[in-house]
Amino acid sequence: MSDEPKISAALRQLLLRLHFYAGILIAPFLLVAAVTGLAYALSYAVEDVRYQDLRTVEPGGEHVSLVDQVEAVTAAHPDWTVTAVRPAAGEDASTAVLVDDGVVRESGASAVVYVDPYTGTVLGDSTSYGSSQAGPVREWVSTLHRSLHLGEPGRLYSELAASWLWVVALGGLVLWIARKRRAGGFWRPKPSGSGRGRTLAWHGPVGLWLVAVLVFLSVTGVTWSRYAGENVSEMRAALSWSTPALAVDSGASGGDHAAHDHSGAAGASPFAVALLDAVYRSALDAGASDPMQITLPSGSSTQYLVNEQQRSIPLRQDQLIVDTGSGAPEVTEELRFRDWPVMAQVTNVVIAAHMGLLFGLANQVILAAAMLAFVLLIVWGYRMWWQRRPKGGRVGRPYPRGGLRGLPWWLIAVIVAVAAGVGWFFPLLGISLAAFVAVDVLVGLWMRFRKPPKENEHGEAVVTRRTALAAATITAAVGAGVGAAIGERRGHEDGGEAGHDHSGTEPFYGARQAGIETPAQRHALFAAFDLSVTALGTGAALETTAVAANLQALLQDWSAVAAALAAGEAPPKAPIDGDDQFDAEAVAAGLDPARLTVTFGIGPGAFAKAGLESVQPSKLAELPEFDGDKLNPAWSGGDLFLQVCGDDQQVVSNAFLELRKRAVMGGRLRWVQQGFSSAPDGGTPRNLMGFKDGSANPQVGSELFDERVWAVDAEPSWFEGGTYLVFRKIRMRLPDWSMLTAEDQNLTFGRERDSGAPLSGGGEFDHPDFEVLDSSGLQAVPADSHVAVVHDAAMVRRGYNYDYGFLTQGDVSSDAVTDGHLDGHMHAEHPYDAGLLFASFQADPQVFIDTQEKMAASDRLNEFITAEGSAVFVLPPGAPEGGYVGQGLFES
């Protein structure tokens, strides 16, 4: 059997994915370009009406001389210097006199005064932009279309749009042709049925008719761009396709993009103005025709530059130099449009068409209709994306990856070479394409390695060497092609192997504290302290400034200790230690740092005690007690928080001992909880109920992760880059839980225990589909299951298990021995204290409150868990090198 069908299918799959992602991610730029392009096409008609009183006159006899017209302008505006004149080009047209009014405009437009050529009366003044003689409306819209009025940075948007437009258009054309639709629905819309197919019946044919216009606009539009435009200019120069231009003493010149450049010289002498009529007649005698612009010489120059300015059919773009040095005007040099290089002529023609000048009103109508259709095309594309969403989903699925696996090596090499070449010529396209490919490959590999292996005819769980090699090669080639240096990113995604590298170190200093994005270590210790408000020894009440000073000193001391321990170094001596005293760091003598991290938090009460309410983060407040909670005050609250994590329990204990003894002067220990976490390589940890914990967490460094975790809105500036931490000690009734059947346990969580997949199907990291029914006609994922209640919680979990064993008889009195423990397991006398030390990071603690209230109202897991400890803290941004955590708080 021939490989051609397989190759064709693989190429189509690859193109579908590229077209899809380009449409989703680049379409917003294209939409802005289309809307502003539509506005530009309509601006011609707007200006014809808006400036009719300046540009048109009532015919009435013979024209007065150009000299008289210019003198009328000079009399009306004596401070403005005349630079050029555009004689009236028709019976009802006014004369335009370009002047230097001393104003520098964003687009480079010149001031212009309009004169009635029959009477010499000044009609008014405005601005003129380029050889197309755009007025203020078209000038403003043109700048909006080109740079969004953001200057050079704004041009990147239009270059990105122009660079991708031809890729999206041609890709869509190939995909539509590949459908082999020879009926009426191929050439014209023939909608039928409903859903995505009906939308595609419009999207495809309209795109088919529009593709030529879109490719034309892309190719011509990129000539105005910053980076790709330079490549176009260099290529034209190398092939001798550049637009020629005459040069006079004043340095005036023309060019393809004169419509986007300032025209005119610095100024002209009265003598030069006096010869205008003679120069105009000499130009006409030499074959020049209206409309034309006569640029006056400045200073001692005697050369006038005459440019024909008709950009519509038939084009007139001749240039003449008229010299009056001999006393009489004489054409000394000429450059006829017919003598331009062919490609220079073509470039001039197509740019005129891009600007709506080539065919006049018809050109503008075509552009406006095309842009309106393009807007609809983009809207239909987004609608089809939305219509591809799974049941219960909010957005559509991307097209499946895997196209590269179906291609032979030689074809992959061709694709790499083409991608590199395109990336070099269109740098912004190349950079964005390299980013798309890199992110897509990383996400794909991450999802594949984290999903349980599946065996089916598609081989979805198989990552072949060809796939990895080809994807990596494309990314590297495109990146090299664009010549852009993509900085190395420090990876946080690989949490599997790192959890087993006891000798690893995690940096303490940085923009954000460690222990938040850090892949979870095996052991954790959580502790809270209360700030002292009385002096040690005397018991005298402390002023808030003294409490604040103690807090600052403690954070400085803790930060120095944590930085040293994380690096595997001996911490500085504590103030209370003598030279002959035992050092706590000896507990971990000879041990590696074991990826130790120390994370600091500040509770609501600390800000009041230290008089810092004015800079307290806006959403920090004590958590309420929720229905079902049985909170022990001894395990809740706190002014200061420590999270100490590492892969070696002894290293963790050593760090806590060092930190605790330094708090003596400023606070006292309130509570301590210790936990553990074990996970298979690249897998998700399990809680003590046997279920995977953290499957719904977004990938570290992703936009979703950052959106969920980092607090930025309505916060004091010192807190930007920080987050809120909610801590809960959750007791599990494990003896009761163990009495449930496997099916009941699965229904309680809404997931399969072994795979972690939702009961609606798919893999562990797939979103549950709450519309799927089971064999009995009930929801596969029960509405009161844990995953159904909390699936949309915008937080990131970092929980640890704890197991303190059976409570002793002395503890039973405070443990409510009759609270739900089954006598069949004989645990009523000595309940089992084990469960989850729940820690979540969120940009707004209200997210946790809302989620917990939903759980309290309907989560069937509540029968087996009880919250016994609760606290909330703000985690400040990280410490600068040599600084301390919370430094910005005290500097604000």
mmCIF file of N, CA and C in Angstrom, residues 310-401:
data_model
loop_
_atom_site.group_PDB
_atom_site.id
_atom_site.type_symbol
_atom_site.label_atom_id
_atom_site.label_comp_id
_atom_site.label_asym_id
_atom_site.label_seq_id
_atom_site.Cartn_x
_atom_site.Cartn_y
_atom_site.Cartn_z
ATOM 1 N N GLN A 310 -0.446 61.174 -9.464
ATOM 2 C CA GLN A 310 -1.655 60.391 -9.741
ATOM 3 C C GLN A 310 -1.368 58.928 -9.486
ATOM 4 N N ARG A 311 -1.960 58.368 -8.397
ATOM 5 C CA ARG A 311 -1.732 56.978 -8.022
ATOM 6 C C ARG A 311 -2.817 56.059 -8.564
ATOM 7 N N SER A 312 -3.831 56.633 -9.237
ATOM 8 C CA SER A 312 -4.895 55.811 -9.819
ATOM 9 C C SER A 312 -4.606 55.573 -11.291
ATOM 10 N N ILE A 313 -5.353 54.616 -11.850
ATOM 11 C CA ILE A 313 -5.179 54.291 -13.271
ATOM 12 C C ILE A 313 -5.711 55.432 -14.124
ATOM 13 N N PRO A 314 -4.920 55.922 -15.138
ATOM 14 C CA PRO A 314 -3.522 55.560 -15.424
ATOM 15 C C PRO A 314 -2.572 56.261 -14.447
ATOM 16 N N LEU A 315 -1.562 55.531 -13.985
ATOM 17 C CA LEU A 315 -0.617 56.102 -13.032
ATOM 18 C C LEU A 315 0.271 57.129 -13.715
ATOM 19 N N ARG A 316 0.519 58.202 -12.975
ATOM 20 C CA ARG A 316 1.482 59.204 -13.449
ATOM 21 C C ARG A 316 2.405 59.491 -12.279
ATOM 22 N N GLN A 317 3.653 59.018 -12.404
ATOM 23 C CA GLN A 317 4.619 59.122 -11.321
ATOM 24 C C GLN A 317 5.960 59.668 -11.799
ATOM 25 N N ASP A 318 5.956 60.431 -12.919
ATOM 26 C CA ASP A 318 7.203 61.005 -13.426
ATOM 27 C C ASP A 318 7.758 62.043 -12.445
ATOM 28 N N GLN A 319 9.076 62.215 -12.486
ATOM 29 C CA GLN A 319 9.746 63.214 -11.657
ATOM 30 C C GLN A 319 10.642 64.077 -12.547
ATOM 31 N N LEU A 320 10.662 65.383 -12.254
ATOM 32 C CA LEU A 320 11.488 66.327 -13.010
ATOM 33 C C LEU A 320 12.238 67.221 -12.043
ATOM 34 N N ILE A 321 13.417 67.660 -12.470
ATOM 35 C CA ILE A 321 14.121 68.727 -11.753
ATOM 36 C C ILE A 321 14.169 69.931 -12.696
ATOM 37 N N VAL A 322 13.610 71.025 -12.223
ATOM 38 C CA VAL A 322 13.605 72.269 -12.990
ATOM 39 C C VAL A 322 14.575 73.234 -12.300
ATOM 40 N N ASP A 323 15.610 73.649 -13.049
ATOM 41 C CA ASP A 323 16.654 74.509 -12.482
ATOM 42 C C ASP A 323 16.492 75.919 -13.042
ATOM 43 N N THR A 324 16.546 76.900 -12.156
ATOM 44 C CA THR A 324 16.437 78.311 -12.575
ATOM 45 C C THR A 324 17.751 79.050 -12.410
ATOM 46 N N GLY A 325 18.836 78.301 -12.271
ATOM 47 C CA GLY A 325 20.134 78.927 -12.042
ATOM 48 C C GLY A 325 20.581 79.788 -13.205
ATOM 49 N N SER A 326 20.163 79.485 -14.412
ATOM 50 C CA SER A 326 20.581 80.252 -15.589
ATOM 51 C C SER A 326 19.721 81.480 -15.812
ATOM 52 N N GLY A 327 18.696 81.657 -14.972
ATOM 53 C CA GLY A 327 17.804 82.810 -15.114
ATOM 54 C C GLY A 327 16.450 82.419 -15.651
ATOM 55 N N ALA A 328 16.397 81.355 -16.452
ATOM 56 C CA ALA A 328 15.126 80.872 -16.988
ATOM 57 C C ALA A 328 14.953 79.425 -16.572
ATOM 58 N N PRO A 329 13.714 79.006 -16.234
ATOM 59 C CA PRO A 329 13.486 77.620 -15.825
ATOM 60 C C PRO A 329 13.886 76.653 -16.936
ATOM 61 N N GLU A 330 14.574 75.617 -16.545
ATOM 62 C CA GLU A 330 15.044 74.625 -17.511
ATOM 63 C C GLU A 330 14.989 73.240 -16.869
ATOM 64 N N VAL A 331 14.386 72.277 -17.565
ATOM 65 C CA VAL A 331 14.326 70.899 -17.069
ATOM 66 C C VAL A 331 15.698 70.283 -17.282
ATOM 67 N N THR A 332 16.378 70.033 -16.165
ATOM 68 C CA THR A 332 17.750 69.529 -16.267
ATOM 69 C C THR A 332 17.859 68.026 -16.040
ATOM 70 N N GLU A 333 16.845 67.454 -15.448
ATOM 71 C CA GLU A 333 16.893 66.012 -15.179
ATOM 72 C C GLU A 333 15.472 65.491 -15.093
ATOM 73 N N GLU A 334 15.254 64.297 -15.611
ATOM 74 C CA GLU A 334 13.915 63.712 -15.541
ATOM 75 C C GLU A 334 14.013 62.211 -15.302
ATOM 76 N N LEU A 335 12.988 61.700 -14.648
ATOM 77 C CA LEU A 335 12.891 60.268 -14.361
ATOM 78 C C LEU A 335 11.463 59.853 -14.660
ATOM 79 N N ARG A 336 11.293 59.137 -15.771
ATOM 80 C CA ARG A 336 9.957 58.731 -16.194
ATOM 81 C C ARG A 336 9.574 57.401 -15.528
ATOM 82 N N PHE A 337 8.308 57.284 -15.197
ATOM 83 C CA PHE A 337 7.797 56.066 -14.571
ATOM 84 C C PHE A 337 8.050 54.848 -15.458
ATOM 85 N N ARG A 338 7.969 55.045 -16.755
ATOM 86 C CA ARG A 338 8.175 53.928 -17.680
ATOM 87 C C ARG A 338 9.613 53.416 -17.657
ATOM 88 N N ASP A 339 10.532 54.229 -17.140
ATOM 89 C CA ASP A 339 11.935 53.821 -17.077
ATOM 90 C C ASP A 339 12.302 53.169 -15.738
ATOM 91 N N TRP A 340 11.372 53.114 -14.816
ATOM 92 C CA TRP A 340 11.642 52.449 -13.547
ATOM 93 C C TRP A 340 11.875 50.955 -13.780
ATOM 94 N N PRO A 341 12.624 50.265 -12.906
ATOM 95 C CA PRO A 341 12.680 48.802 -12.984
ATOM 96 C C PRO A 341 11.267 48.216 -12.875
ATOM 97 N N VAL A 342 11.049 47.119 -13.559
ATOM 98 C CA VAL A 342 9.700 46.532 -13.614
ATOM 99 C C VAL A 342 9.156 46.269 -12.213
ATOM 100 N N MET A 343 9.979 45.699 -11.347
ATOM 101 C CA MET A 343 9.494 45.363 -10.012
ATOM 102 C C MET A 343 9.233 46.620 -9.182
ATOM 103 N N ALA A 344 9.949 47.693 -9.461
ATOM 104 C CA ALA A 344 9.655 48.955 -8.782
ATOM 105 C C ALA A 344 8.294 49.473 -9.218
ATOM 106 N N GLN A 345 7.994 49.332 -10.533
ATOM 107 C CA GLN A 345 6.668 49.722 -11.019
ATOM 108 C C GLN A 345 5.578 48.873 -10.372
ATOM 109 N N VAL A 346 5.826 47.564 -10.314
ATOM 110 C CA VAL A 346 4.834 46.658 -9.721
ATOM 111 C C VAL A 346 4.593 47.010 -8.255
ATOM 112 N N THR A 347 5.682 47.264 -7.531
ATOM 113 C CA THR A 347 5.549 47.607 -6.117
ATOM 114 C C THR A 347 4.713 48.862 -5.941
ATOM 115 N N ASN A 348 4.964 49.872 -6.774
ATOM 116 C CA ASN A 348 4.215 51.114 -6.679
ATOM 117 C C ASN A 348 2.733 50.889 -6.952
ATOM 118 N N VAL A 349 2.445 50.031 -7.925
ATOM 119 C CA VAL A 349 1.052 49.773 -8.295
ATOM 120 C C VAL A 349 0.328 49.028 -7.177
ATOM 121 N N VAL A 350 0.960 47.964 -6.643
ATOM 122 C CA VAL A 350 0.257 47.158 -5.641
ATOM 123 C C VAL A 350 0.088 47.921 -4.330
ATOM 124 N N ILE A 351 1.054 48.800 -4.008
ATOM 125 C CA ILE A 351 0.884 49.599 -2.796
ATOM 126 C C ILE A 351 -0.255 50.587 -2.968
ATOM 127 N N ALA A 352 -0.387 51.136 -4.159
ATOM 128 C CA ALA A 352 -1.520 52.021 -4.428
ATOM 129 C C ALA A 352 -2.838 51.273 -4.268
ATOM 130 N N ALA A 353 -2.867 50.010 -4.696
ATOM 131 C CA ALA A 353 -4.079 49.201 -4.521
ATOM 132 C C ALA A 353 -4.326 48.921 -3.046
ATOM 133 N N HIS A 354 -3.264 48.642 -2.288
ATOM 134 C CA HIS A 354 -3.400 48.401 -0.853
ATOM 135 C C HIS A 354 -3.976 49.629 -0.151
ATOM 136 N N MET A 355 -3.612 50.807 -0.621
ATOM 137 C CA MET A 355 -4.079 52.043 0.007
ATOM 138 C C MET A 355 -5.435 52.494 -0.503
ATOM 139 N N GLY A 356 -6.009 51.781 -1.466
ATOM 140 C CA GLY A 356 -7.316 52.157 -1.985
ATOM 141 C C GLY A 356 -7.279 53.249 -3.029
ATOM 142 N N LEU A 357 -6.110 53.461 -3.664
ATOM 143 C CA LEU A 357 -5.948 54.556 -4.623
ATOM 144 C C LEU A 357 -6.039 54.098 -6.076
ATOM 145 N N LEU A 358 -5.675 52.863 -6.364
ATOM 146 C CA LEU A 358 -5.445 52.439 -7.737
ATOM 147 C C LEU A 358 -6.695 52.550 -8.602
ATOM 148 N N PHE A 359 -7.833 52.115 -8.091
ATOM 149 C CA PHE A 359 -9.082 52.151 -8.860
ATOM 150 C C PHE A 359 -10.095 53.117 -8.262
ATOM 151 N N GLY A 360 -9.590 54.020 -7.433
ATOM 152 C CA GLY A 360 -10.467 55.030 -6.879
ATOM 153 C C GLY A 360 -11.537 54.444 -5.970
ATOM 154 N N LEU A 361 -12.780 54.898 -6.146
ATOM 155 C CA LEU A 361 -13.891 54.489 -5.301
ATOM 156 C C LEU A 361 -14.097 52.981 -5.336
ATOM 157 N N ALA A 362 -13.956 52.373 -6.512
ATOM 158 C CA ALA A 362 -14.136 50.922 -6.616
ATOM 159 C C ALA A 362 -13.121 50.190 -5.748
ATOM 160 N N ASN A 363 -11.884 50.669 -5.737
ATOM 161 C CA ASN A 363 -10.826 50.083 -4.905
ATOM 162 C C ASN A 363 -11.211 50.147 -3.425
ATOM 163 N N GLN A 364 -11.724 51.300 -3.024
ATOM 164 C CA GLN A 364 -12.089 51.483 -1.622
ATOM 165 C C GLN A 364 -13.275 50.611 -1.229
ATOM 166 N N VAL A 365 -14.226 50.447 -2.112
ATOM 167 C CA VAL A 365 -15.389 49.592 -1.832
ATOM 168 C C VAL A 365 -14.951 48.134 -1.696
ATOM 169 N N ILE A 366 -14.047 47.706 -2.571
ATOM 170 C CA ILE A 366 -13.552 46.322 -2.507
ATOM 171 C C ILE A 366 -12.831 46.073 -1.180
ATOM 172 N N LEU A 367 -11.978 47.016 -0.788
ATOM 173 C CA LEU A 367 -11.253 46.855 0.471
ATOM 174 C C LEU A 367 -12.212 46.821 1.661
ATOM 175 N N ALA A 368 -13.200 47.726 1.655
ATOM 176 C CA ALA A 368 -14.151 47.760 2.768
ATOM 177 C C ALA A 368 -14.939 46.458 2.837
ATOM 178 N N ALA A 369 -15.395 45.959 1.697
ATOM 179 C CA ALA A 369 -16.148 44.703 1.683
ATOM 180 C C ALA A 369 -15.279 43.536 2.135
ATOM 181 N N ALA A 370 -14.024 43.531 1.693
ATOM 182 C CA ALA A 370 -13.114 42.448 2.078
ATOM 183 C C ALA A 370 -12.857 42.468 3.579
ATOM 184 N N MET A 371 -12.664 43.642 4.153
ATOM 185 C CA MET A 371 -12.404 43.723 5.594
ATOM 186 C C MET A 371 -13.633 43.326 6.396
ATOM 187 N N LEU A 372 -14.807 43.702 5.928
ATOM 188 C CA LEU A 372 -16.025 43.297 6.615
ATOM 189 C C LEU A 372 -16.183 41.781 6.572
ATOM 190 N N ALA A 373 -15.907 41.196 5.405
ATOM 191 C CA ALA A 373 -15.975 39.733 5.287
ATOM 192 C C ALA A 373 -14.910 39.065 6.154
ATOM 193 N N PHE A 374 -13.752 39.697 6.251
ATOM 194 C CA PHE A 374 -12.677 39.123 7.066
ATOM 195 C C PHE A 374 -13.062 39.123 8.543
ATOM 196 N N VAL A 375 -13.708 40.186 8.994
ATOM 197 C CA VAL A 375 -14.191 40.219 10.379
ATOM 198 C C VAL A 375 -15.155 39.058 10.619
ATOM 199 N N LEU A 376 -16.080 38.841 9.685
ATOM 200 C CA LEU A 376 -17.016 37.722 9.822
ATOM 201 C C LEU A 376 -16.274 36.391 9.822
ATOM 202 N N LEU A 377 -15.252 36.291 8.989
ATOM 203 C CA LEU A 377 -14.467 35.055 8.910
ATOM 204 C C LEU A 377 -13.829 34.737 10.263
ATOM 205 N N ILE A 378 -13.280 35.761 10.923
ATOM 206 C CA ILE A 378 -12.656 35.569 12.237
ATOM 207 C C ILE A 378 -13.711 35.175 13.267
ATOM 208 N N VAL A 379 -14.857 35.851 13.233
ATOM 209 C CA VAL A 379 -15.934 35.531 14.176
ATOM 210 C C VAL A 379 -16.407 34.094 13.975
ATOM 211 N N TRP A 380 -16.565 33.677 12.722
ATOM 212 C CA TRP A 380 -16.973 32.286 12.462
ATOM 213 C C TRP A 380 -15.916 31.309 12.964
ATOM 214 N N GLY A 381 -14.641 31.685 12.810
ATOM 215 C CA GLY A 381 -13.578 30.805 13.298
ATOM 216 C C GLY A 381 -13.657 30.604 14.796
ATOM 217 N N TYR A 382 -13.860 31.691 15.536
ATOM 218 C CA TYR A 382 -13.993 31.565 16.987
ATOM 219 C C TYR A 382 -15.266 30.794 17.348
ATOM 220 N N ARG A 383 -16.302 30.993 16.578
ATOM 221 C CA ARG A 383 -17.546 30.264 16.856
ATOM 222 C C ARG A 383 -17.342 28.764 16.669
ATOM 223 N N MET A 384 -16.613 28.385 15.636
ATOM 224 C CA MET A 384 -16.342 26.957 15.437
ATOM 225 C C MET A 384 -15.499 26.390 16.565
ATOM 226 N N TRP A 385 -14.571 27.196 17.076
ATOM 227 C CA TRP A 385 -13.783 26.758 18.237
ATOM 228 C C TRP A 385 -14.701 26.492 19.425
ATOM 229 N N TRP A 386 -15.599 27.427 19.669
ATOM 230 C CA TRP A 386 -16.533 27.266 20.780
ATOM 231 C C TRP A 386 -17.443 26.058 20.562
ATOM 232 N N GLN A 387 -17.830 25.828 19.321
ATOM 233 C CA GLN A 387 -18.718 24.701 19.027
ATOM 234 C C GLN A 387 -18.000 23.358 19.109
ATOM 235 N N ARG A 388 -16.676 23.369 19.169
ATOM 236 C CA ARG A 388 -15.918 22.128 19.362
ATOM 237 C C ARG A 388 -15.756 21.767 20.831
ATOM 238 N N ARG A 389 -16.296 22.572 21.729
ATOM 239 C CA ARG A 389 -16.111 22.307 23.143
ATOM 240 C C ARG A 389 -16.818 21.003 23.533
ATOM 241 N N PRO A 390 -16.252 20.286 24.491
ATOM 242 C CA PRO A 390 -16.924 19.091 25.003
ATOM 243 C C PRO A 390 -18.127 19.483 25.850
ATOM 244 N N LYS A 391 -18.970 18.534 26.138
ATOM 245 C CA LYS A 391 -20.131 18.810 26.970
ATOM 246 C C LYS A 391 -19.679 19.352 28.313
ATOM 247 N N GLY A 392 -20.274 20.480 28.691
ATOM 248 C CA GLY A 392 -19.897 21.097 29.952
ATOM 249 C C GLY A 392 -18.655 21.954 29.857
ATOM 250 N N GLY A 393 -17.951 21.912 28.726
ATOM 251 C CA GLY A 393 -16.736 22.699 28.571
ATOM 252 C C GLY A 393 -17.040 24.125 28.186
ATOM 253 N N ARG A 394 -16.071 24.996 28.426
ATOM 254 C CA ARG A 394 -16.241 26.411 28.112
ATOM 255 C C ARG A 394 -15.542 26.806 26.822
ATOM 256 N N VAL A 395 -14.553 26.059 26.419
ATOM 257 C CA VAL A 395 -13.839 26.349 25.180
ATOM 258 C C VAL A 395 -13.692 25.065 24.390
ATOM 259 N N GLY A 396 -13.360 25.239 23.117
ATOM 260 C CA GLY A 396 -13.238 24.077 22.258
ATOM 261 C C GLY A 396 -11.905 23.368 22.399
ATOM 262 N N ARG A 397 -11.897 22.138 21.945
ATOM 263 C CA ARG A 397 -10.656 21.366 21.970
ATOM 264 C C ARG A 397 -9.765 21.781 20.804
ATOM 265 N N PRO A 398 -8.473 21.749 20.981
ATOM 266 C CA PRO A 398 -7.572 21.929 19.833
ATOM 267 C C PRO A 398 -7.584 20.674 18.981
ATOM 268 N N TYR A 399 -7.123 20.800 17.764
ATOM 269 C CA TYR A 399 -6.991 19.616 16.932
ATOM 270 C C TYR A 399 -5.852 18.750 17.462
ATOM 271 N N PRO A 400 -5.967 17.449 17.347
ATOM 272 C CA PRO A 400 -4.975 16.552 17.983
ATOM 273 C C PRO A 400 -3.590 16.722 17.397
ATOM 274 N N ARG A 401 -2.603 16.515 18.255
ATOM 275 C CA ARG A 401 -1.216 16.525 17.817
ATOM 276 C C ARG A 401 -0.877 15.154 17.239
#
